[in-house]
Amino acid sequence: ETGVTQTPRHLVMGMTNKKSLKCEQHLGHNAMYWYKQSAKKPLELMFVYNFKEQTENNSVPSRFSPECPNSSHLFLHLHTLQPEDSALYLCASSQALDTERGYTFGSGTRLTVV
Amino acid sequence: GENVEQHPSTLSVQEGDSAVIKCTYSDSASNYFPWYKQELGKRPQLIIDIRSNVGEKKDQRIAVTLNKTAKHFSLHITETQPEDSAVYFCAASKKGGSTLGRLYFGRGTQLTVWP
């Protein structure tokens, strides 16, 4: 493990389900990110949180709802998803004021919407 | 905001040959340039990075060069091996100012090394 843990690793859900993805880091970082990665596509930034505050929402549909209760935890609540939302969802963390240490990524949640 | 362009999108080389991936960036204030490697089904991992006060950095078979004037940086892999096959992402960020240190990623290069 890298210090960034994502659960679950795999998730299959129906279009009417509600589920949540969880990300947890114990690196002392204060910035956390959600990325979507579809097959053969680039990393798509979804949300950015700095010091628990959302600082960026990259035009993400409202069926994705992030939550950051503290600097160590980040959630992505999913509701009424579409099949095209199937993808690998990656969480990352960093020092908000010092990205010269780069990002640390979690292993991702492979989401399949049926 | 910053815009990072990465080329090529796919690259195939024979084992033992060299591979070069190039990126350009738009914000002259960017000062940190990491490279990430993502193997199939795994998370992106930092493999090398360079800061704007350095023109070149090498770590065994991989090296990165930076041309601040032209605003481009490149990843060089020598003596490629099949295990180098992966998607490589370049990124850029700047420290300080009103922008909290967010990385801007390129679109990735799928490198395939044939044995």
PDB file of C-alpha atoms in Angstrom, chain B residues 2-110:
ATOM      1  CA  GLU B   2      -2.011  25.502 -17.284  1.00  0.00           C
ATOM      2  CA  ASN B   3      -2.294  23.361 -20.433  1.00  0.00           C
ATOM      3  CA  VAL B   4      -0.017  20.356 -20.842  1.00  0.00           C
ATOM      4  CA  GLU B   5       0.284  18.661 -24.227  1.00  0.00           C
ATOM      5  CA  GLN B   6       1.898  15.218 -24.517  1.00  0.00           C
ATOM      6  CA  HIS B   7       3.139  13.356 -27.610  1.00  0.00           C
ATOM      7  CA  PRO B   8       2.997  10.751 -28.939  1.00  0.00           C
ATOM      8  CA  SER B   9      -0.168   9.097 -27.646  1.00  0.00           C
ATOM      9  CA  THR B  10       1.231   5.657 -28.498  1.00  0.00           C
ATOM     10  CA  LEU B  11       4.813   4.508 -28.929  1.00  0.00           C
ATOM     11  CA  SER B  12       6.114   1.066 -29.878  1.00  0.00           C
ATOM     12  CA  VAL B  13       9.796   0.201 -29.671  1.00  0.00           C
ATOM     13  CA  GLN B  14      11.945  -2.901 -29.857  1.00  0.00           C
ATOM     14  CA  GLU B  15      13.544  -4.119 -26.658  1.00  0.00           C
ATOM     15  CA  GLY B  16      16.896  -2.424 -26.202  1.00  0.00           C
ATOM     16  CA  ASP B  17      15.958   0.672 -28.185  1.00  0.00           C
ATOM     17  CA  SER B  18      15.390   4.113 -26.676  1.00  0.00           C
ATOM     18  CA  ALA B  19      12.015   5.785 -26.174  1.00  0.00           C
ATOM     19  CA  VAL B  20      11.333   9.512 -25.947  1.00  0.00           C
ATOM     20  CA  ILE B  21       8.094  11.148 -24.813  1.00  0.00           C
ATOM     21  CA  LYS B  22       7.668  14.897 -25.137  1.00  0.00           C
ATOM     22  CA  CYS B  23       5.473  17.390 -23.299  1.00  0.00           C
ATOM     23  CA  THR B  24       4.880  21.100 -23.624  1.00  0.00           C
ATOM     24  CA  TYR B  25       3.304  23.445 -21.119  1.00  0.00           C
ATOM     25  CA  SER B  26       1.724  26.870 -21.412  1.00  0.00           C
ATOM     26  CA  ASP B  27       2.286  28.621 -18.072  1.00  0.00           C
ATOM     27  CA  SER B  28       5.796  30.005 -17.825  1.00  0.00           C
ATOM     28  CA  ALA B  29       5.385  30.133 -14.023  1.00  0.00           C
ATOM     29  CA  SER B  30       5.233  26.326 -13.787  1.00  0.00           C
ATOM     30  CA  ASN B  31       8.269  25.091 -11.936  1.00  0.00           C
ATOM     31  CA  TYR B  32       7.790  21.414 -11.143  1.00  0.00           C
ATOM     32  CA  PHE B  33       7.486  18.614 -13.714  1.00  0.00           C
ATOM     33  CA  PRO B  34       6.887  15.017 -12.577  1.00  0.00           C
ATOM     34  CA  TRP B  35       6.455  11.897 -14.671  1.00  0.00           C
ATOM     35  CA  TYR B  36       4.147   9.054 -13.689  1.00  0.00           C
ATOM     36  CA  LYS B  37       4.103   5.455 -14.897  1.00  0.00           C
ATOM     37  CA  GLN B  38       0.879   3.470 -14.843  1.00  0.00           C
ATOM     38  CA  GLU B  39       1.106  -0.236 -15.503  1.00  0.00           C
ATOM     39  CA  LEU B  40      -1.986  -2.060 -16.664  1.00  0.00           C
ATOM     40  CA  GLY B  41      -4.566  -2.255 -13.887  1.00  0.00           C
ATOM     41  CA  LYS B  42      -2.399  -0.371 -11.413  1.00  0.00           C
ATOM     42  CA  ARG B  43      -2.163   3.106  -9.989  1.00  0.00           C
ATOM     43  CA  PRO B  44       0.039   5.857 -11.449  1.00  0.00           C
ATOM     44  CA  GLN B  45       3.401   6.011  -9.704  1.00  0.00           C
ATOM     45  CA  LEU B  46       5.939   8.820  -9.687  1.00  0.00           C
ATOM     46  CA  ILE B  47       9.103   7.685 -11.470  1.00  0.00           C
ATOM     47  CA  ILE B  48      11.111  10.872 -11.865  1.00  0.00           C
ATOM     48  CA  ASP B  49      10.668  14.611 -11.554  1.00  0.00           C
ATOM     49  CA  ILE B  50      12.528  17.794 -12.380  1.00  0.00           C
ATOM     50  CA  ARG B  51      12.415  21.308 -11.027  1.00  0.00           C
ATOM     51  CA  SER B  52      12.792  24.463 -13.027  1.00  0.00           C
ATOM     52  CA  ASN B  53      16.249  25.251 -11.734  1.00  0.00           C
ATOM     53  CA  VAL B  54      17.603  22.062 -13.306  1.00  0.00           C
ATOM     54  CA  GLY B  55      18.013  21.266 -17.008  1.00  0.00           C
ATOM     55  CA  GLU B  56      18.440  17.519 -16.818  1.00  0.00           C
ATOM     56  CA  LYS B  57      18.059  14.723 -14.306  1.00  0.00           C
ATOM     57  CA  LYS B  58      18.948  11.076 -14.676  1.00  0.00           C
ATOM     58  CA  ASP B  59      18.074   7.965 -12.709  1.00  0.00           C
ATOM     59  CA  GLN B  60      19.577   4.779 -14.152  1.00  0.00           C
ATOM     60  CA  ARG B  61      17.858   4.168 -17.502  1.00  0.00           C
ATOM     61  CA  ILE B  62      15.455   7.083 -17.322  1.00  0.00           C
ATOM     62  CA  ALA B  63      16.221  10.769 -17.733  1.00  0.00           C
ATOM     63  CA  VAL B  64      14.211  13.936 -18.005  1.00  0.00           C
ATOM     64  CA  THR B  65      15.221  17.149 -19.732  1.00  0.00           C
ATOM     65  CA  LEU B  66      13.672  20.574 -19.366  1.00  0.00           C
ATOM     66  CA  ASN B  67      13.851  23.558 -21.700  1.00  0.00           C
ATOM     67  CA  LYS B  68      12.271  26.477 -19.866  1.00  0.00           C
ATOM     68  CA  THR B  69      12.661  28.878 -22.745  1.00  0.00           C
ATOM     69  CA  ALA B  70      10.750  26.621 -25.113  1.00  0.00           C
ATOM     70  CA  LYS B  71       8.455  25.389 -22.319  1.00  0.00           C
ATOM     71  CA  HIS B  72       8.947  21.744 -23.058  1.00  0.00           C
ATOM     72  CA  PHE B  73      10.254  18.724 -21.198  1.00  0.00           C
ATOM     73  CA  SER B  74      10.944  15.168 -22.233  1.00  0.00           C
ATOM     74  CA  LEU B  75      11.279  11.692 -20.773  1.00  0.00           C
ATOM     75  CA  HIS B  76      14.022   9.493 -22.163  1.00  0.00           C
ATOM     76  CA  ILE B  77      14.166   5.754 -21.516  1.00  0.00           C
ATOM     77  CA  THR B  78      17.268   3.922 -22.713  1.00  0.00           C
ATOM     78  CA  GLU B  79      17.781   0.181 -23.180  1.00  0.00           C
ATOM     79  CA  THR B  80      14.050  -0.406 -22.963  1.00  0.00           C
ATOM     80  CA  GLN B  81      12.731  -3.640 -21.482  1.00  0.00           C
ATOM     81  CA  PRO B  82       9.295  -5.279 -21.775  1.00  0.00           C
ATOM     82  CA  GLU B  83       8.545  -4.247 -18.185  1.00  0.00           C
ATOM     83  CA  ASP B  84       8.797  -0.620 -19.282  1.00  0.00           C
ATOM     84  CA  SER B  85       5.507  -1.152 -21.148  1.00  0.00           C
ATOM     85  CA  ALA B  86       2.952   1.129 -19.485  1.00  0.00           C
ATOM     86  CA  VAL B  87       1.143   4.438 -19.831  1.00  0.00           C
ATOM     87  CA  TYR B  88       3.351   7.406 -18.992  1.00  0.00           C
ATOM     88  CA  PHE B  89       1.908  10.744 -17.874  1.00  0.00           C
ATOM     89  CA  CYS B  90       3.757  14.031 -17.696  1.00  0.00           C
ATOM     90  CA  ALA B  91       2.539  16.824 -15.439  1.00  0.00           C
ATOM     91  CA  ALA B  92       3.305  20.406 -14.498  1.00  0.00           C
ATOM     92  CA  SER B  93       2.593  22.594 -11.504  1.00  0.00           C
ATOM     93  CA  LYS B  94       3.685  25.831  -9.920  1.00  0.00           C
ATOM     94  CA  LYS B  95       4.308  26.633  -6.311  1.00  0.00           C
ATOM     95  CA  GLY B  96       3.150  29.809  -4.690  1.00  0.00           C
ATOM     96  CA  GLY B  97       0.844  32.570  -5.836  1.00  0.00           C
ATOM     97  CA  SER B  98      -2.902  32.098  -5.700  1.00  0.00           C
ATOM     98  CA  THR B  99      -2.798  28.586  -7.106  1.00  0.00           C
ATOM     99  CA  LEU B 100      -2.572  25.844  -4.553  1.00  0.00           C
ATOM    100  CA  GLY B 101      -0.168  23.272  -5.927  1.00  0.00           C
ATOM    101  CA  ARG B 102      -2.326  21.415  -8.406  1.00  0.00           C
ATOM    102  CA  LEU B 103      -0.765  19.128 -10.995  1.00  0.00           C
ATOM    103  CA  TYR B 104      -1.887  19.447 -14.611  1.00  0.00           C
ATOM    104  CA  PHE B 105      -1.509  16.145 -16.448  1.00  0.00           C
ATOM    105  CA  GLY B 106      -0.844  15.370 -20.079  1.00  0.00           C
ATOM    106  CA  ARG B 107      -3.086  12.872 -21.848  1.00  0.00           C
ATOM    107  CA  GLY B 108      -0.650  10.000 -21.494  1.00  0.00           C
ATOM    108  CA  THR B 109       1.551   7.902 -23.788  1.00  0.00           C
ATOM    109  CA  GLN B 110       1.024   4.160 -24.145  1.00  0.00           C
TER     110      GLN B 110
END
